[in-house]
Short mmCIF file of C-alpha atoms and ligand atoms in Angstrom, two decimals:
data_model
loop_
_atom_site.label_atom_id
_atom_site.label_comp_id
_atom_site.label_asym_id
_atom_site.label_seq_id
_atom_site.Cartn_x
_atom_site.Cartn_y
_atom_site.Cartn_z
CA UNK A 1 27.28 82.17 144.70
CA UNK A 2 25.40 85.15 145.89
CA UNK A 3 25.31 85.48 149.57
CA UNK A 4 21.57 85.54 150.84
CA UNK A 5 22.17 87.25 154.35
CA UNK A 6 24.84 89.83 154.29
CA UNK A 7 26.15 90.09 158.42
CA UNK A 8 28.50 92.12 160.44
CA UNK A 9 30.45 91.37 162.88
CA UNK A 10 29.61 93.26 166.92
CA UNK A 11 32.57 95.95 166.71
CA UNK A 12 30.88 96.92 163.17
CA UNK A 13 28.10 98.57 164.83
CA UNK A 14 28.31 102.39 163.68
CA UNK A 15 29.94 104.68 166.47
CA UNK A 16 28.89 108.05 164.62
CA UNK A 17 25.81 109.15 163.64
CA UNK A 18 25.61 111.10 160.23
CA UNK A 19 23.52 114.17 160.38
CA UNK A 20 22.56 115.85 156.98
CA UNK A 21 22.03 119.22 157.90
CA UNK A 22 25.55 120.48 156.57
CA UNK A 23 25.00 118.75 153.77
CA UNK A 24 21.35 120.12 152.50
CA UNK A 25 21.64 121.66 148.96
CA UNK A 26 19.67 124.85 151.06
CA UNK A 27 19.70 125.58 154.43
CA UNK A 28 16.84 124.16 156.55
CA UNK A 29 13.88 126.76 157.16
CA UNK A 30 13.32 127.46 160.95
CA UNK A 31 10.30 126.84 163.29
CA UNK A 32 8.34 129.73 163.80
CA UNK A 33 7.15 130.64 166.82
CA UNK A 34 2.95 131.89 166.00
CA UNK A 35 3.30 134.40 168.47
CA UNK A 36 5.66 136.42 167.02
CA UNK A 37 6.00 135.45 163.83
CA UNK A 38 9.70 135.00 164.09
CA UNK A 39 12.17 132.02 164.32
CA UNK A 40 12.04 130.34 167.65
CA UNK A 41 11.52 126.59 169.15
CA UNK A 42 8.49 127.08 171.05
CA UNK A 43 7.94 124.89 174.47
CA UNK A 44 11.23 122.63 173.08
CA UNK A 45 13.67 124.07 175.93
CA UNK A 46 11.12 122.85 178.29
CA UNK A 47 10.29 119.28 177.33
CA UNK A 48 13.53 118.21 176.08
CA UNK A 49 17.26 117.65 177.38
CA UNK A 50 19.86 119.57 176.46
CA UNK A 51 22.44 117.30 174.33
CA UNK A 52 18.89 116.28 172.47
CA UNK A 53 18.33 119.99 171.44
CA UNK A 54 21.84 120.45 170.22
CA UNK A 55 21.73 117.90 168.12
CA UNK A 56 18.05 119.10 166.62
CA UNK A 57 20.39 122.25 165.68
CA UNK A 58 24.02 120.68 165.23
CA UNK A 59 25.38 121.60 162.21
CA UNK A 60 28.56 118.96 163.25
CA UNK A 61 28.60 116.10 160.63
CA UNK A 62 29.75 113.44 162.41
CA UNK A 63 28.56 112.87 166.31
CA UNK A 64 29.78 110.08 168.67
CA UNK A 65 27.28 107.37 169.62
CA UNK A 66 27.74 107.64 173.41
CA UNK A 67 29.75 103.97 174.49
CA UNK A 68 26.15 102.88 177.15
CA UNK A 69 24.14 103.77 173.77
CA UNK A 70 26.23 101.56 171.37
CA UNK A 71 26.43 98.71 173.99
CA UNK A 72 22.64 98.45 173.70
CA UNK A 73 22.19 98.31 170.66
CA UNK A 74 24.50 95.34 170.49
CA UNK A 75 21.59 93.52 172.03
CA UNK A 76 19.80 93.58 168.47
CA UNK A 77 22.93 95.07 165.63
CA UNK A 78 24.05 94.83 163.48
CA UNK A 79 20.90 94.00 161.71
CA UNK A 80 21.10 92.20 158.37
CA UNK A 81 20.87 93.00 155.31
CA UNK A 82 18.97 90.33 152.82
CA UNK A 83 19.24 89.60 149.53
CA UNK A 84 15.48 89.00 148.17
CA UNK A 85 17.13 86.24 145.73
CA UNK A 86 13.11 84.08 145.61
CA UNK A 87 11.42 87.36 145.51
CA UNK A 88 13.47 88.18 142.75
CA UNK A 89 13.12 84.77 141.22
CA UNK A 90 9.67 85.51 141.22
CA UNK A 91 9.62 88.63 139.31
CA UNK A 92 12.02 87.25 136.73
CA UNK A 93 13.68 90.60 137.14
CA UNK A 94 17.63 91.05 136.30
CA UNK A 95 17.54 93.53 138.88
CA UNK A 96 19.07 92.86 142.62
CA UNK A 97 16.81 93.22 145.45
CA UNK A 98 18.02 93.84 148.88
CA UNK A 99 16.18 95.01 152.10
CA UNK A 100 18.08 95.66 155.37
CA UNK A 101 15.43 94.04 158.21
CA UNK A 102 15.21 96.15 161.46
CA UNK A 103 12.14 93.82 162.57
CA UNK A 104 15.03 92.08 164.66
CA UNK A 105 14.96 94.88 167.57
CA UNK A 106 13.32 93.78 170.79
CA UNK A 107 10.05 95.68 169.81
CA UNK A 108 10.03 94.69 166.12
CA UNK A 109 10.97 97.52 164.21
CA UNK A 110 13.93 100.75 163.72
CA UNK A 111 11.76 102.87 166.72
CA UNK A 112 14.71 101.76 169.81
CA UNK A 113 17.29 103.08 167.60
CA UNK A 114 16.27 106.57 168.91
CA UNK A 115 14.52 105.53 171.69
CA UNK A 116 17.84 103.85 173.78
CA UNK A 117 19.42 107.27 172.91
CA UNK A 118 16.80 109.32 173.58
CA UNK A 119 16.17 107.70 177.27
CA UNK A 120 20.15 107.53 177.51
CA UNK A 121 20.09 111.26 177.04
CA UNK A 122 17.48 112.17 180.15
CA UNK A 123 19.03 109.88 182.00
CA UNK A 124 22.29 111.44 181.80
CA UNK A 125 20.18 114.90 182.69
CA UNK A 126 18.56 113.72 185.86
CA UNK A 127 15.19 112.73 184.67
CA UNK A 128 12.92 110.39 186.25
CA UNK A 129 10.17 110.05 183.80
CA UNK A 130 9.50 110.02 180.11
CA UNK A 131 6.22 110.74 179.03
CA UNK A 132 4.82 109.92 174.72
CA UNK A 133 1.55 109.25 173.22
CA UNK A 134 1.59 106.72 170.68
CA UNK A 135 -1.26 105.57 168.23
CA UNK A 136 -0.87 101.59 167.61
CA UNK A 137 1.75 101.26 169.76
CA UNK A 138 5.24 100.95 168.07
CA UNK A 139 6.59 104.24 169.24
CA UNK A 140 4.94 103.39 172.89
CA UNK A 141 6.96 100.27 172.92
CA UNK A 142 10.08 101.24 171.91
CA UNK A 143 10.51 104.05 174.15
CA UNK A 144 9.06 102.00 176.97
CA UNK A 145 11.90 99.68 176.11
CA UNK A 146 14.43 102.53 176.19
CA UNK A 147 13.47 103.47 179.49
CA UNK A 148 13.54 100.32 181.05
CA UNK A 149 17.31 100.02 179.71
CA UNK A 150 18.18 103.42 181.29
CA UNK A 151 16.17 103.04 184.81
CA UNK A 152 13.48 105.43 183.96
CA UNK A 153 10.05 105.46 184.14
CA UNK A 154 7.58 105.62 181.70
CA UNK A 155 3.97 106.92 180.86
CA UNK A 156 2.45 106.47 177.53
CA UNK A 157 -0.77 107.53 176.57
CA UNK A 158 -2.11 105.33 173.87
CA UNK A 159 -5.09 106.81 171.37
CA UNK A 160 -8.33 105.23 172.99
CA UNK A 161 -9.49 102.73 169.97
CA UNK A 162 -5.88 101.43 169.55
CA UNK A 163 -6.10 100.42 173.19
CA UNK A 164 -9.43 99.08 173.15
CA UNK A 165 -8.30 97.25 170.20
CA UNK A 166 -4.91 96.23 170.11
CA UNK A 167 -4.20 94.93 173.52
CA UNK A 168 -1.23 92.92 172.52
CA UNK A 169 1.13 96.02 172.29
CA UNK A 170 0.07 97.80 175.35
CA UNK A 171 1.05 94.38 177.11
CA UNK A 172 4.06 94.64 175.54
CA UNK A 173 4.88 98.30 176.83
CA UNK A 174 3.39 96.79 180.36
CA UNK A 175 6.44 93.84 180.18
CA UNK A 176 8.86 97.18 179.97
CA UNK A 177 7.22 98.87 182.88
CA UNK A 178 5.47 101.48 181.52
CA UNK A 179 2.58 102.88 182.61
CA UNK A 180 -0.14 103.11 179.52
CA UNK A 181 -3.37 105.16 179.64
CA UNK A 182 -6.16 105.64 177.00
CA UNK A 183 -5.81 109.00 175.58
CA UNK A 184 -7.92 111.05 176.28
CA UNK A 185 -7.24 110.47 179.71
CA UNK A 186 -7.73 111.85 183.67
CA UNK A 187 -4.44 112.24 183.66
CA UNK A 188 -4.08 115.55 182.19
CA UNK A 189 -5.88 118.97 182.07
CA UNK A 190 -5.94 118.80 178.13
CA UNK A 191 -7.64 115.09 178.78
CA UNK A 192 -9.89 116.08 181.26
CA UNK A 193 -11.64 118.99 179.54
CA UNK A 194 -12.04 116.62 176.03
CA UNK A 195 -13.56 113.65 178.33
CA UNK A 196 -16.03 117.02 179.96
CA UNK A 197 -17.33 117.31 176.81
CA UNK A 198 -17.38 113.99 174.57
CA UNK A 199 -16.74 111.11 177.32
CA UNK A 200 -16.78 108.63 174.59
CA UNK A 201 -14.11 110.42 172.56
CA UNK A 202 -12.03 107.77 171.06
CA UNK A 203 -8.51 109.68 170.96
CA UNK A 204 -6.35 110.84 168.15
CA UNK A 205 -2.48 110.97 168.20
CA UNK A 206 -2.84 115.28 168.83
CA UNK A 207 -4.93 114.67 171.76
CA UNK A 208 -2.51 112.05 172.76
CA UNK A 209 0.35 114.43 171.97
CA UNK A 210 -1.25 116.99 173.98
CA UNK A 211 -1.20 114.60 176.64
CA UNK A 212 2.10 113.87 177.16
CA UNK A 213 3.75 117.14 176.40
CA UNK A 214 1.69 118.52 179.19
CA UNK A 215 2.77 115.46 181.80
CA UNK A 216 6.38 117.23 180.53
CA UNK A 217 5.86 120.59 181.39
CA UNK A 218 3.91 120.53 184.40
CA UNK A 219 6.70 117.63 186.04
CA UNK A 220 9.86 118.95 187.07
CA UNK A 221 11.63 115.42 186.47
CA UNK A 222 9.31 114.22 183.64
CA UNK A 223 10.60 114.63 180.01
CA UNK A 224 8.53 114.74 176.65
CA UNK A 225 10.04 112.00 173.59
CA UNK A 226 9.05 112.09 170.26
CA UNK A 227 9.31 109.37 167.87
CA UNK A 228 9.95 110.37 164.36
CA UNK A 229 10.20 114.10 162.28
CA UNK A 230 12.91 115.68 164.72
CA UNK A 231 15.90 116.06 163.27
CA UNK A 232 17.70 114.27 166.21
CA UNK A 233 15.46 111.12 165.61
CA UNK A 234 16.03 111.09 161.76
CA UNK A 235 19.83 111.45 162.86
CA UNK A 236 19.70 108.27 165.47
CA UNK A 237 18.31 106.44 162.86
CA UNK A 238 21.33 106.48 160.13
CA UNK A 239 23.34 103.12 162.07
CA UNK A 240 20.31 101.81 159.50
CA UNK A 241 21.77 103.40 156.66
CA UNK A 242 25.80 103.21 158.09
CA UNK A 243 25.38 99.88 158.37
CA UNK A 244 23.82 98.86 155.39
CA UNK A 245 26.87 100.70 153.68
CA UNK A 246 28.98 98.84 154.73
CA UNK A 247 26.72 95.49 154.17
CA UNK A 248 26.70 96.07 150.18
CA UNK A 249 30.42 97.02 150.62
CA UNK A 250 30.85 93.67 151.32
CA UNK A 251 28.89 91.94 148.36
CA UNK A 252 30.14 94.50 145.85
CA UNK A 253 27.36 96.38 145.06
CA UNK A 254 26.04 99.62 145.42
CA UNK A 255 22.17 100.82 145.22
CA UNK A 256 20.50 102.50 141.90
CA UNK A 257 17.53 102.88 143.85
CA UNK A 258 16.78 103.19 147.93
CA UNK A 259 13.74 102.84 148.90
CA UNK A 260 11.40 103.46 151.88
CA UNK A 261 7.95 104.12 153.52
CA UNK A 262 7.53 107.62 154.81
CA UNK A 263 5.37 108.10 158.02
CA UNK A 264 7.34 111.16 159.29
CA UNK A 265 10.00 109.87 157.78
CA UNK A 266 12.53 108.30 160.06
CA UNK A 267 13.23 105.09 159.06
CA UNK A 268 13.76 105.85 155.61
CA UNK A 269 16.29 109.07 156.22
CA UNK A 270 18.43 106.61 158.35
CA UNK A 271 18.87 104.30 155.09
CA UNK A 272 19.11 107.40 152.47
CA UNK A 273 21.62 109.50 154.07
CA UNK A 274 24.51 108.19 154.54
CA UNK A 275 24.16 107.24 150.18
CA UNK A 276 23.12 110.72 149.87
CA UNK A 277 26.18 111.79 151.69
CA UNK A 278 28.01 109.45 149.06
CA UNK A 279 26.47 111.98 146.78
CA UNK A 280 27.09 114.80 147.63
CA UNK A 281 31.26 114.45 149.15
CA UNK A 282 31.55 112.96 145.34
CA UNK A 283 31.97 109.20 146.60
CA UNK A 284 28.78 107.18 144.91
CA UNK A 285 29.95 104.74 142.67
CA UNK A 286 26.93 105.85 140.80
CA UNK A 287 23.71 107.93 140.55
CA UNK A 288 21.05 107.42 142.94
CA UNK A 289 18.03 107.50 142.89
CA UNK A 290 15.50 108.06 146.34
CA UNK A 291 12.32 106.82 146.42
CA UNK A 292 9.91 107.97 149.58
CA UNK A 293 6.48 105.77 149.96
CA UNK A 294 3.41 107.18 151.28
CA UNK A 295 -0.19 106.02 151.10
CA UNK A 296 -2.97 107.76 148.73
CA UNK A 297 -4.71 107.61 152.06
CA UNK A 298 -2.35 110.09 153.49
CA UNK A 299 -0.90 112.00 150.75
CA UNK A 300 1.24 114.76 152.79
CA UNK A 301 3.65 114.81 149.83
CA UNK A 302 2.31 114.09 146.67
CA UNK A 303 -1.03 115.88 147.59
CA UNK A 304 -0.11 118.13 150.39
CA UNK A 305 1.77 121.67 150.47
CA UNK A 306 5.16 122.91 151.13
CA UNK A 307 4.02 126.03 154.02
CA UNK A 308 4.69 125.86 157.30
CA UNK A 309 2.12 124.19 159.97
CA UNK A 310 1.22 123.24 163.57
CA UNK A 311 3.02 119.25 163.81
CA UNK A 312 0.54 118.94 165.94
CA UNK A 313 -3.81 119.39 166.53
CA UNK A 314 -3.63 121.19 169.15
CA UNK A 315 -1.30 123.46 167.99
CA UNK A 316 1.15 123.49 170.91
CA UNK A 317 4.28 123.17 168.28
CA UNK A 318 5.77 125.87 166.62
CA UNK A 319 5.24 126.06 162.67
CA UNK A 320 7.15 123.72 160.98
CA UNK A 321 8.21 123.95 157.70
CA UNK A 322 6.95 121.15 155.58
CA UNK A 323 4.46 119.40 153.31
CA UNK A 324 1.60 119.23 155.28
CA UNK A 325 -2.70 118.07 154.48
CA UNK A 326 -3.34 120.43 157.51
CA UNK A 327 -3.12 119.81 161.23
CA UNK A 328 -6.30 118.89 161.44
CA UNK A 329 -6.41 115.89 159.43
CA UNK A 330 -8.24 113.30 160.34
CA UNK A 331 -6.26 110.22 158.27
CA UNK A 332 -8.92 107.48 157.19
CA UNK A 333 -8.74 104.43 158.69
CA UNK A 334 -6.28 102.44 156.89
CA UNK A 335 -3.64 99.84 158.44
CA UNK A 336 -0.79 101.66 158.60
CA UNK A 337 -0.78 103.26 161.63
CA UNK A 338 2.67 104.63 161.28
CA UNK A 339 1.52 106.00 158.09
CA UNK A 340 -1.43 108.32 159.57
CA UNK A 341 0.86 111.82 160.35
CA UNK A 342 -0.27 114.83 158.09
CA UNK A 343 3.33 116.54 158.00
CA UNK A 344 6.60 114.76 156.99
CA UNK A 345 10.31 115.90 158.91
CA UNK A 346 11.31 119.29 157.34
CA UNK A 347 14.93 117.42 156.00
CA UNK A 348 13.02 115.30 153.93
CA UNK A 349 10.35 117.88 152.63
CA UNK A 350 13.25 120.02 151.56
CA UNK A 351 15.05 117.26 149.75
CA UNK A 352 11.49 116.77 147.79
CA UNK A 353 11.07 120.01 147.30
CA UNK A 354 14.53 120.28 145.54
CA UNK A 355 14.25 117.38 143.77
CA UNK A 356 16.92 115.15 145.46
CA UNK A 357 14.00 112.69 146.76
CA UNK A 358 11.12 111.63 144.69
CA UNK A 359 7.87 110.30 146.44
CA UNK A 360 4.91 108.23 144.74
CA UNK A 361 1.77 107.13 146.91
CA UNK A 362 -0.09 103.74 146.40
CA UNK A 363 -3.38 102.58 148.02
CA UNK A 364 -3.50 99.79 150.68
CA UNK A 365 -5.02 97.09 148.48
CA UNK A 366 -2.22 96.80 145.82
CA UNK A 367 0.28 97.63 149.18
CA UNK A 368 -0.70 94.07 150.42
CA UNK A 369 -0.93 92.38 147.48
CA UNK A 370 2.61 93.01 147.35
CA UNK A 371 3.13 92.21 150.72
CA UNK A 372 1.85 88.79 149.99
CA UNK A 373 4.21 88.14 147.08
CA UNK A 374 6.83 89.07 149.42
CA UNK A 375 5.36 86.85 152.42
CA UNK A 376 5.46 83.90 150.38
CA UNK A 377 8.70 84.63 148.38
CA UNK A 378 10.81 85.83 151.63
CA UNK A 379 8.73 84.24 154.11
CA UNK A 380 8.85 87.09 156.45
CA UNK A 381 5.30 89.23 157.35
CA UNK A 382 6.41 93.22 156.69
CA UNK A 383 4.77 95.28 158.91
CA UNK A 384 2.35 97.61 156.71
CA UNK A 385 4.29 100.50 156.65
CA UNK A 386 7.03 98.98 155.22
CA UNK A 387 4.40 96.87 153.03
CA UNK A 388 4.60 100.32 150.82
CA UNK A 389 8.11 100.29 150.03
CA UNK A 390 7.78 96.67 148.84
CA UNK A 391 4.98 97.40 146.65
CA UNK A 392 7.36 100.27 145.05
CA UNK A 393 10.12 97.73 144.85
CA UNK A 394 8.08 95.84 143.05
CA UNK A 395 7.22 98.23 140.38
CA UNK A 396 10.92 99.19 140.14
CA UNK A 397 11.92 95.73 139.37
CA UNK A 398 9.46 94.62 136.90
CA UNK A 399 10.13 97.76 135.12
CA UNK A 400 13.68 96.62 135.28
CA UNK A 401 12.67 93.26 133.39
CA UNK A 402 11.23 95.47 130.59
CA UNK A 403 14.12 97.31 130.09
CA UNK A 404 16.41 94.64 131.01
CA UNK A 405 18.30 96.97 133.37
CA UNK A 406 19.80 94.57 136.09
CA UNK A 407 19.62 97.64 138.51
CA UNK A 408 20.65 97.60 142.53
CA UNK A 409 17.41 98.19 144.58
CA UNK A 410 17.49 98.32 148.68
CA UNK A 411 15.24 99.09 150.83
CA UNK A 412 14.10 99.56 154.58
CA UNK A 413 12.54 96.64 156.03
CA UNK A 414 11.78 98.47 158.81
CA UNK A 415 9.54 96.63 161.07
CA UNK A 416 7.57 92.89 161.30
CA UNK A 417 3.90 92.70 160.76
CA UNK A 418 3.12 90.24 164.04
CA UNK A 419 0.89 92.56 165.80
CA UNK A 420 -0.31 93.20 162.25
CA UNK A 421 -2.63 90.18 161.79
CA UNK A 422 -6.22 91.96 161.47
CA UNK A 423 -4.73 94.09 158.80
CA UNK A 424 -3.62 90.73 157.32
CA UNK A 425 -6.85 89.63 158.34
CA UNK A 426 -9.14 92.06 156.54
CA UNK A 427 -7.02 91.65 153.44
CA UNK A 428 -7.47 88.28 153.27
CA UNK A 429 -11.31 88.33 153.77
CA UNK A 430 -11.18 91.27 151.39
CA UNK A 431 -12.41 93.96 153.13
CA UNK A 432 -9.53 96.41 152.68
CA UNK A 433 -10.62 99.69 150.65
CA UNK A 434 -7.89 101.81 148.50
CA UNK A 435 -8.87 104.72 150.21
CA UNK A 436 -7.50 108.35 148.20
CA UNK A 437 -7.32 111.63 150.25
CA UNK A 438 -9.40 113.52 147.63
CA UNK A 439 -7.17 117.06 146.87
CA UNK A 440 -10.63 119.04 147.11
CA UNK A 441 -10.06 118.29 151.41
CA UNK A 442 -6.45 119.19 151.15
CA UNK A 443 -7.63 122.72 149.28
CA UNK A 444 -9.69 123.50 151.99
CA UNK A 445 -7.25 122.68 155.28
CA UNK A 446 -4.61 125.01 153.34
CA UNK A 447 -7.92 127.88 153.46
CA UNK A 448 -8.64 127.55 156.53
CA UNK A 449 -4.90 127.31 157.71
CA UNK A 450 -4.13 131.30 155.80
CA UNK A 451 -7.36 131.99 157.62
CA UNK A 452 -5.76 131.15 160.87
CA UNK A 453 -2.38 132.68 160.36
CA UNK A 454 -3.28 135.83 157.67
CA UNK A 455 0.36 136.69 157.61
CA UNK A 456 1.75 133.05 156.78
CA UNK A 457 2.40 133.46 153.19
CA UNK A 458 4.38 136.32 154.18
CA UNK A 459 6.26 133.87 156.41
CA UNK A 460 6.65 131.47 153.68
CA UNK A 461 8.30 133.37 151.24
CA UNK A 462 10.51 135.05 153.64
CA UNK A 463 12.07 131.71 154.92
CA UNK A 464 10.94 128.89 152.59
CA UNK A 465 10.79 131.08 149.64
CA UNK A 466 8.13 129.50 147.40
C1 PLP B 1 6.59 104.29 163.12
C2 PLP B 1 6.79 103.43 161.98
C3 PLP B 1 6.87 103.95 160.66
C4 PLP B 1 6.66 105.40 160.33
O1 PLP B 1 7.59 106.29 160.87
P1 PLP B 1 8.88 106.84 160.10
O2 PLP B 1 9.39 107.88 161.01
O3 PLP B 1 8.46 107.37 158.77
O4 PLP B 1 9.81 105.69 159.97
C5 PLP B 1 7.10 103.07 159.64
N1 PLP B 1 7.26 101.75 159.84
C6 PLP B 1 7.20 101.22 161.08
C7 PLP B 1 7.39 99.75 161.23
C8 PLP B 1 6.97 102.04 162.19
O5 PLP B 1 6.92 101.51 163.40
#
């Protein structure tokens, strides 16, 4: 008898994190500093605390989960890991289907596995204050929640529409204690002068990030967080993949195929990793296969190119070396908020760019279509980010039927859809477009980006080397 839900016991929480950076199959390009052209982190020393910016550089394998981190994350991990045995049913596919769910976490989804850490960290520093932007509100929460743990306080400035329109999670980030504004805001100088000039401005995540990093450099005891694309983040993440590990152990099996959505690309590095360290020390049972999700809307990968670019509009980050649709994108608006970011982290852009990570894109429409097949197989509501993995799953598993492979699939549940239900809404009433990025748009942000920066390709073939 197959086990459906695959749990571990409290002491089997992960007490490492796995960081990939030894392990690349090429060293990781540097940030470049637009000033001078050469390798440097920018405003980072300023905005972050220490231990976080040794870990963005740490070339240690292995680092200790600090004992006030690990005890709460007990509060939510483990996490289990599912078999999809109806949903598999339903596809009459010999293949085995099974997702680990983070939607168990106090804010829904695999955000507080960096945020606890992250807070922990400033803590430990003597910060007062985190400050974040966040754009529907699942970064917001969790780092709200993080802060609360740790005794900090928190400011979060939320993209204007999202607030306007989503009240449920700024509530949420309320319960915590934070303090949420609409970004842009009269809070900051960078909020200020955009309000001076369009006062009905409705807010984008750069503004927002503008926002908040400013809050962190003009505040002595106030501290910027960031919640995905850092290498530190991607790093918190793998108890997902540790965990699940150890989860499949137990059932005797071992993944073909992971999957995952790719926003910046967080959740789905902390499943991969720790299977692509399998990989690479020798250890995998078998060959693997990794499979990154994105939406056509928001193409960074399959449309987008490998340079290096601004993570952020206003360009207050260094250049970061990754697949990118320009900093200036404005996404259309689909669902998947988490989905909207035009860069990916530089780890995973690498391992694309090698070849060790493939990445497909699929519209929103046929992304919850498949989220329905999985709502009433499973009979939990994915958030839509995560809707994009299952709709890959899918595909892998019917194509498993064909060939009558009974392949190992898993993939990263990695949030609930319950603050989702307009997006389920609009499907349902179908108004939901399958929005494409058209490539012609894509062309003309990489024109206007060597326009910028003359010297950039120069740049690029020095450190990237394509
Ligand atoms: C934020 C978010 C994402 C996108 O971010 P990643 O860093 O790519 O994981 C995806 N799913 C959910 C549920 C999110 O909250």
């Amino acid at each position: 008898m197959a086990l459906k839900k695959i749990m571990l016991e409290e002491e089997e929480v992960p007490k490492k994190w796995y960081n990939i950076l030894p392990d690349l199959p090429r060293p990781l390009p540097p940030f470049i500093d637009p000033q001078t052209r050469e390798p440097g982190g920018g405003i980072a020393p300023k905005i972050f605390p220490k231990e976080i910016l040794i870990q963005e550089f740490s070339q240690n394998r292995w680092i200790d989960i600090p004992e006030e981190v690990l005890e709460v994350y007990k509060i939510w991990r483990p996490t289990p890991l599912i078999r999809a045995i109806r949903l598999e049913k339903a596809l009459r596919t010999p293949a085995r289907i099974y997702y680990k769910y983070e939607g168990v976490s106090p804010t829904g989804s695999h955000k507080p596995n960096t945020a606890v850490a992250q807070a922990y960290y400033n803590m430990k520093e003597g910060i007062a204050r985190l400050a974040t932007e966040t754009g529907a509100g699942q970064w917001g929460s969790a780092l709200a929640f993080g802060c609360m743990v740790f005794g900090l306080k928190s400011t979060i400035y939320m993209v204007k529409v999202s607030y306007n329109q989503k009240p449920y999670r700024r509530i949420m980030m309320e319960c915590f204690g934070a303090n949420v504004y609409p970004s842009p805001s009269d809070k900051t100088e960078a909020g200020r002068k955009i309000l001076k000039e369009d006062p009905e401005n409705p807010g984008s995540l750069g503004i927002a990030i503008s926002e908040a990093v400013e809050d962190a450099l003009v505040n002595e005891d106030t501290n910027y967080a960031i919640g995905s694309v850092f290498n530190h983040v991607l790093m918190h993440q793998t108890v997902v993949g540790l965990e699940a590990k150890k989860q499949m152990e137990m059932v005797e099996d071992y993944p073909d195929i992971v999957i995952g959505c790719i926003g910046g690309g967080s959740s789905f590095s902390g499943l991969f990793w720790p299977f692509y360290y399998d990989k690479v020390s020798k250890k995998a049972p078998k060959e693997l296969e990794i499979l990154a999700v994105e939406p056509t809307a928001c193409p960074s990968i399959t449309k987008g190119e490998y340079t290096y670019d601004h993570g952020d509009t206003a360009r207050i980050t260094p250049l970061v070396p990754m697949y990118t649709l320009g900093h200036d994108f404005i996404p259309p608006p689909i669902h998947a908020g988490g989905l909207r970011y035009h860069g990916k982290a530089p780890t995973l852009c690498l391992l694309n760019y090698t070849g060790d990570v493939k990445t497909v894109a699929y519209n929103q429409v046929e992304v919850f279509e498949a989220a329905r097949l999985f709502i009433q197989t499973e009979g939990i509501i994915p958030a839509p980010e995560p809707a994009h993995a299952i709709k890959a799953v899918i595909d892998e598993a019917l194509k498993c039927k064909e060939s009558g492979e009974d392949k190992v699939i898993l993939f990263n549940l990695c949030g609930h859809g319950y603050f989702d239900m307009q997006a389920y809404s609009d499907f349902l009433s179908g108004k939901l477009l399958p929005y494409e990025y058209p490539a012609e748009k894509v062309k003309e942000a990489m024109e206007k980006l060597k326009k910028l920066y003359p010297w950039l390709e120069e740049v690029k073939r020095k450190y990237i080397g394509a």
